[in-house]
Amino acid sequence: MALGRKIGKTVAWIIAVLIVLIAVLVIVFLTFDWNRARPWVDDKVSQAIGRQFEITGDLKVGWQRPPGETGWRRWVPWPRFSAEKITVANPDWTKQKFFATLDEIDFQVGILPLLAHDIVIPSINLVNPSVDLERLKDNRDNWTFKFKQSSEPSAWNLQLHDIALDKGTIAYADEITKADMQAVVNTLGQMVPIGDVMKQQEAASQKSSAQMVGKSGASKLNQQVDKAAASEAAAASAASAAAAENASAPNPASVSANTSITTKEGPKPPVPPYGIGWSVKGKYNSVAVSGDGKVGGVLALQDAMRPFPVQADVRIGDTHIAFVGTVTDPAHLAALDLRLWLQGVSLEHLYPIVGVTLPATPPYATEGRLVGQFKADGNVFRYENFTGRVGGSDLNGSLTFVGRKPRPLLSGELVSNLLQFSDLAPIIGADSNASKAKRGDTEKQPSSKALPTEEFKTDRWKAIDADVKFTGRKIIKDPALPISNLYTHVVMTDGVLSFEPLSFGVAGGTLSSTIHLDGSKEPLQGRFSTSARHLKLKQLLPTVKTMQSALGEVNGDAALSATGNSPAALAGTMNGELKTLITDGTVSRLYMEAAGLNVANAVYEKLFGKHDVKINCAAADFVATNGVLESRVFALDTDDAVINMDGTVNLKTEEMDLNIHPHTKGFRVFSLRSPLYVKGTFKDPHVGVDAGALAVRGAAAVGLGLLNPFAALIPLIAPSNNKPLPCTQMLADMRTAPSAPPPGQKQNAKGAPGYMEPGVANPAAASSSSSTGAKSVKGANGGPARPAVSTPASAALYRGS
């Protein structure tokens, strides 16, 4: 018993001592001036981060009941730490003194988890945190810290559940991207589900689309989106049915717009709600930036496999970018899956934002799904099944961006079901000055110039490679323009832009070109190869009623080269050959008679109907020398007339000096068959009768009329000339492929064929030379030159195959 009492007293004394000791420690802990520990804390943190850390305000420690605990654990108080006026210094080269400042930080730490080496912090409250981010041109930045590394792994594990922000600010100044931006970050008043944010962003983006492409365009875009969604839903339903029949087959990945993600590996956790909001303003690449958005709370970062919600609605200059979606493992940016909206004045304005070279366009609005994977060997992004409006045209397709070396690659296929032909004008700078000003181009098209003078932005062509196919299934245009559809395959490699091919449906046939523009050279070097096949005569002028009975086809080839940094400059240095041939066909007699200025017959046809005239052959052979097109052969032979043309077209000055010589076949009365002229410029052409030749005929008629009234008819009588052009020789010559020298070299001169020389094998031309004073068409030096660049041609192509 005595031993029991002795042990009891001992235990009682021990418990009493412990109680007293705990009481003393609590009293000391509560009454201790923790500001004395600030130098020690400052020194330890500064050593850990490699920057000067300092607490200039109060450092306090208190005790509070733990949040969320039950049972006896709720009686174990947790320490609550708070510190005021904290600063983290910047390197000495920065403009701002501090990297970060904080008015106050406070947090609780769980006591019992410390026994298992777990530091559990339910929440950290940050009051007015401010962070300054800076980067210089030499790539030095102030956000890279030299943390003190331990040789052994830490035995402690940190668990941070949440962060509460009260007006956090972030400043970002970057000399490389020319960025100067300020962001404000706040904790949202309540958690917001991703589905609600998606609906809000849809409405905001639809309103923005209407501002950019008009209400009608936005309405059509919504219809496109609904149609695409219905098609996607049908495809998903079919895939699900197929998967149900064959459970072993993996399901294609699909993303819900609301709360969850399903992949072939199985379902993933629901998308957590948004917890933090942000706004930004400033400049990026010297362009104004403003916007806002939301991200998930810190708790959503705990699981790297759990999708982290992000949302943004940002305007950069005249470009509007908005997205709602998720990021996988945001700490390491493993992948992203977003619904993306883009609107802007021109697609080319995306270049300073994302570094992707795109053509100049009218205002646009697009909507689609952007998925991406961040990889060490190159990030991959896919803008999948997007729909859009570009000007008055629809645009649909998918694009893939691969961040490979030495240049990224943009590839994909685009389709426009209804393409406004005028929407293609900005691509080559052929839009109006008002349109140029709207898309930020300061260079104006001279009022006297028809060919576009806006220069290509070749400095951007080396930033990215491209392999994109584009189809315009139906072209909406002026009724007089005989173009029906468009297909092109755009390839850009190391500064060389190629269209392989650029093909239009024209007048029931095709006009196809292969174009190579080498933007790595200064000036740009261009090579062009064009072929026209099966162009129907009656469809070339679809609005002219008298042409609707015309038969026959137009075929042709061209090989050209040039140098220059704009379409006008390229045209002004053009060298090469163009050949065109009209095969057997018919055309309205009215056009033939009008061309011969047989006034009486033209009136007769107008009053009493019209008949058709058979075309025996028609050929045109032009040579381009330093931008000057010269007619080497231009002849049209029908049963009623032979028409020749000579002269030049100067593509550099855009001036024309052409003479057309009609020769009547058969006996004609009241024929004023005088030469026509086409002069002036492309913008201001002048077409008329050779006044000199007509005056001679008129004076002769008046003079003879004074002597004998019947003699006055002599100058107006066209004698018969039944000798046709040598069509066989012309056709054979047209089958020879056109050629062009390398870019920058002058085209070797070639003389006109022998059968076009007056008095040799063309009596009609000889008659023209003697009776009307027409110029014979000769080459500068005569004789064919060996072609340096040629395009393949086949006789079968000219026989209508």
mmCIF file of N, CA, C and O in Angstrom, residues 35-75:
data_model
loop_
_atom_site.group_PDB
_atom_site.id
_atom_site.type_symbol
_atom_site.label_atom_id
_atom_site.label_comp_id
_atom_site.label_asym_id
_atom_site.label_seq_id
_atom_site.Cartn_x
_atom_site.Cartn_y
_atom_site.Cartn_z
ATOM 1 N N ASN A 35 8.476 39.735 -32.149
ATOM 2 C CA ASN A 35 9.248 40.606 -33.035
ATOM 3 C C ASN A 35 10.755 40.430 -32.830
ATOM 4 O O ASN A 35 11.552 40.759 -33.732
ATOM 5 N N ARG A 36 11.124 39.885 -31.646
ATOM 6 C CA ARG A 36 12.539 39.603 -31.421
ATOM 7 C C ARG A 36 13.044 38.488 -32.342
ATOM 8 O O ARG A 36 14.244 38.377 -32.575
ATOM 9 N N ALA A 37 12.098 37.665 -32.836
ATOM 10 C CA ALA A 37 12.497 36.558 -33.714
ATOM 11 C C ALA A 37 12.586 36.980 -35.188
ATOM 12 O O ALA A 37 12.963 36.164 -36.042
ATOM 13 N N ARG A 38 12.203 38.222 -35.494
ATOM 14 C CA ARG A 38 12.198 38.640 -36.900
ATOM 15 C C ARG A 38 13.573 38.537 -37.562
ATOM 16 O O ARG A 38 13.675 38.039 -38.698
ATOM 17 N N PRO A 39 14.667 38.972 -36.938
ATOM 18 C CA PRO A 39 15.977 38.835 -37.609
ATOM 19 C C PRO A 39 16.315 37.385 -37.954
ATOM 20 O O PRO A 39 16.859 37.108 -39.025
ATOM 21 N N TRP A 40 15.978 36.487 -37.036
ATOM 22 C CA TRP A 40 16.255 35.068 -37.297
ATOM 23 C C TRP A 40 15.410 34.566 -38.478
ATOM 24 O O TRP A 40 15.896 33.868 -39.363
ATOM 25 N N VAL A 41 14.088 34.927 -38.470
ATOM 26 C CA VAL A 41 13.204 34.511 -39.566
ATOM 27 C C VAL A 41 13.680 35.119 -40.886
ATOM 28 O O VAL A 41 13.753 34.441 -41.913
ATOM 29 N N ASP A 42 14.021 36.423 -40.889
ATOM 30 C CA ASP A 42 14.490 37.099 -42.112
ATOM 31 C C ASP A 42 15.729 36.411 -42.678
ATOM 32 O O ASP A 42 15.843 36.187 -43.891
ATOM 33 N N ASP A 43 16.641 36.056 -41.789
ATOM 34 C CA ASP A 43 17.890 35.437 -42.237
ATOM 35 C C ASP A 43 17.649 34.054 -42.830
ATOM 36 O O ASP A 43 18.204 33.718 -43.887
ATOM 37 N N LYS A 44 16.825 33.244 -42.170
ATOM 38 C CA LYS A 44 16.568 31.895 -42.659
ATOM 39 C C LYS A 44 15.847 31.921 -44.017
ATOM 40 O O LYS A 44 16.199 31.159 -44.932
ATOM 41 N N VAL A 45 14.848 32.778 -44.165
ATOM 42 C CA VAL A 45 14.114 32.854 -45.433
ATOM 43 C C VAL A 45 15.013 33.405 -46.534
ATOM 44 O O VAL A 45 14.993 32.930 -47.678
ATOM 45 N N SER A 46 15.823 34.422 -46.235
ATOM 46 C CA SER A 46 16.726 35.003 -47.237
ATOM 47 C C SER A 46 17.713 33.964 -47.754
ATOM 48 O O SER A 46 18.003 33.898 -48.961
ATOM 49 N N GLN A 47 18.236 33.130 -46.846
ATOM 50 C CA GLN A 47 19.138 32.066 -47.273
ATOM 51 C C GLN A 47 18.433 31.043 -48.159
ATOM 52 O O GLN A 47 19.003 30.532 -49.121
ATOM 53 N N ALA A 48 17.170 30.775 -47.855
ATOM 54 C CA ALA A 48 16.437 29.746 -48.599
ATOM 55 C C ALA A 48 16.104 30.206 -50.016
ATOM 56 O O ALA A 48 16.147 29.402 -50.949
ATOM 57 N N ILE A 49 15.759 31.486 -50.212
ATOM 58 C CA ILE A 49 15.308 31.951 -51.536
ATOM 59 C C ILE A 49 16.397 32.686 -52.307
ATOM 60 O O ILE A 49 16.213 33.003 -53.488
ATOM 61 N N GLY A 50 17.514 32.984 -51.672
ATOM 62 C CA GLY A 50 18.589 33.680 -52.370
ATOM 63 C C GLY A 50 18.307 35.143 -52.619
ATOM 64 O O GLY A 50 18.958 35.778 -53.457
ATOM 65 N N ARG A 51 17.358 35.730 -51.941
ATOM 66 C CA ARG A 51 17.001 37.149 -52.027
ATOM 67 C C ARG A 51 16.809 37.701 -50.617
ATOM 68 O O ARG A 51 16.481 36.956 -49.676
ATOM 69 N N GLN A 52 16.958 38.998 -50.471
ATOM 70 C CA GLN A 52 16.757 39.620 -49.183
ATOM 71 C C GLN A 52 15.278 39.607 -48.821
ATOM 72 O O GLN A 52 14.437 40.145 -49.541
ATOM 73 N N PHE A 53 14.955 38.951 -47.712
ATOM 74 C CA PHE A 53 13.590 38.870 -47.200
ATOM 75 C C PHE A 53 13.540 39.635 -45.886
ATOM 76 O O PHE A 53 14.435 39.503 -45.046
ATOM 77 N N GLU A 54 12.457 40.415 -45.668
ATOM 78 C CA GLU A 54 12.399 41.229 -44.454
ATOM 79 C C GLU A 54 10.956 41.441 -44.035
ATOM 80 O O GLU A 54 10.078 41.713 -44.858
ATOM 81 N N ILE A 55 10.736 41.280 -42.711
ATOM 82 C CA ILE A 55 9.452 41.617 -42.088
ATOM 83 C C ILE A 55 9.664 42.910 -41.326
ATOM 84 O O ILE A 55 10.424 42.954 -40.354
ATOM 85 N N THR A 56 8.990 43.975 -41.772
ATOM 86 C CA THR A 56 9.180 45.279 -41.121
ATOM 87 C C THR A 56 8.043 45.621 -40.176
ATOM 88 O O THR A 56 8.127 46.601 -39.438
ATOM 89 N N GLY A 57 6.955 44.833 -40.218
ATOM 90 C CA GLY A 57 5.833 45.051 -39.292
ATOM 91 C C GLY A 57 5.848 44.057 -38.162
ATOM 92 O O GLY A 57 6.876 43.428 -37.857
ATOM 93 N N ASP A 58 4.714 43.914 -37.509
ATOM 94 C CA ASP A 58 4.614 43.021 -36.368
ATOM 95 C C ASP A 58 4.595 41.564 -36.795
ATOM 96 O O ASP A 58 3.987 41.203 -37.805
ATOM 97 N N LEU A 59 5.270 40.711 -35.966
ATOM 98 C CA LEU A 59 5.219 39.261 -36.120
ATOM 99 C C LEU A 59 4.513 38.721 -34.885
ATOM 100 O O LEU A 59 4.972 38.909 -33.754
ATOM 101 N N LYS A 60 3.381 38.057 -35.103
ATOM 102 C CA LYS A 60 2.563 37.609 -33.981
ATOM 103 C C LYS A 60 2.259 36.122 -34.093
ATOM 104 O O LYS A 60 2.205 35.575 -35.199
ATOM 105 N N VAL A 61 2.034 35.499 -32.918
ATOM 106 C CA VAL A 61 1.600 34.113 -32.845
ATOM 107 C C VAL A 61 0.466 34.026 -31.843
ATOM 108 O O VAL A 61 0.593 34.505 -30.713
ATOM 109 N N GLY A 62 -0.654 33.444 -32.258
ATOM 110 C CA GLY A 62 -1.802 33.276 -31.378
ATOM 111 C C GLY A 62 -2.310 31.847 -31.457
ATOM 112 O O GLY A 62 -1.787 31.015 -32.195
ATOM 113 N N TRP A 63 -3.352 31.573 -30.667
ATOM 114 C CA TRP A 63 -3.931 30.237 -30.643
ATOM 115 C C TRP A 63 -5.408 30.318 -30.987
ATOM 116 O O TRP A 63 -6.122 31.198 -30.525
ATOM 117 N N GLN A 64 -5.847 29.392 -31.822
ATOM 118 C CA GLN A 64 -7.256 29.346 -32.195
ATOM 119 C C GLN A 64 -7.718 27.903 -32.307
ATOM 120 O O GLN A 64 -6.917 27.004 -32.567
ATOM 121 N N ARG A 65 -9.016 27.714 -32.111
ATOM 122 C CA ARG A 65 -9.580 26.383 -32.247
ATOM 123 C C ARG A 65 -9.481 25.961 -33.716
ATOM 124 O O ARG A 65 -9.754 26.744 -34.613
ATOM 125 N N PRO A 66 -9.107 24.720 -33.989
ATOM 126 C CA PRO A 66 -8.916 24.278 -35.376
ATOM 127 C C PRO A 66 -10.237 24.239 -36.134
ATOM 128 O O PRO A 66 -11.260 23.827 -35.588
ATOM 129 N N PRO A 67 -10.210 24.658 -37.410
ATOM 130 C CA PRO A 67 -11.436 24.616 -38.212
ATOM 131 C C PRO A 67 -11.711 23.199 -38.718
ATOM 132 O O PRO A 67 -10.802 22.475 -39.099
ATOM 133 N N GLY A 68 -12.982 22.794 -38.658
ATOM 134 C CA GLY A 68 -13.375 21.525 -39.253
ATOM 135 C C GLY A 68 -13.073 20.298 -38.442
ATOM 136 O O GLY A 68 -13.395 19.174 -38.875
ATOM 137 N N GLU A 69 -12.442 20.424 -37.280
ATOM 138 C CA GLU A 69 -12.135 19.249 -36.462
ATOM 139 C C GLU A 69 -13.323 18.889 -35.573
ATOM 140 O O GLU A 69 -14.106 19.749 -35.167
ATOM 141 N N THR A 70 -13.432 17.605 -35.213
ATOM 142 C CA THR A 70 -14.517 17.123 -34.366
ATOM 143 C C THR A 70 -13.939 16.280 -33.233
ATOM 144 O O THR A 70 -12.758 15.896 -33.259
ATOM 145 N N GLY A 71 -14.782 15.967 -32.273
ATOM 146 C CA GLY A 71 -14.351 15.133 -31.159
ATOM 147 C C GLY A 71 -13.321 15.837 -30.308
ATOM 148 O O GLY A 71 -13.298 17.073 -30.182
ATOM 149 N N TRP A 72 -12.461 15.036 -29.713
ATOM 150 C CA TRP A 72 -11.472 15.598 -28.815
ATOM 151 C C TRP A 72 -10.439 16.459 -29.539
ATOM 152 O O TRP A 72 -9.803 17.348 -28.934
ATOM 153 N N ARG A 73 -10.275 16.232 -30.869
ATOM 154 C CA ARG A 73 -9.277 17.011 -31.619
ATOM 155 C C ARG A 73 -9.619 18.508 -31.658
ATOM 156 O O ARG A 73 -8.728 19.345 -31.773
ATOM 157 N N ARG A 74 -10.927 18.787 -31.560
ATOM 158 C CA ARG A 74 -11.286 20.200 -31.654
ATOM 159 C C ARG A 74 -10.870 20.979 -30.410
ATOM 160 O O ARG A 74 -10.936 22.205 -30.407
ATOM 161 N N TRP A 75 -10.448 20.247 -29.360
ATOM 162 C CA TRP A 75 -9.981 20.929 -28.143
ATOM 163 C C TRP A 75 -8.484 21.181 -28.169
ATOM 164 O O TRP A 75 -7.958 21.799 -27.239
#
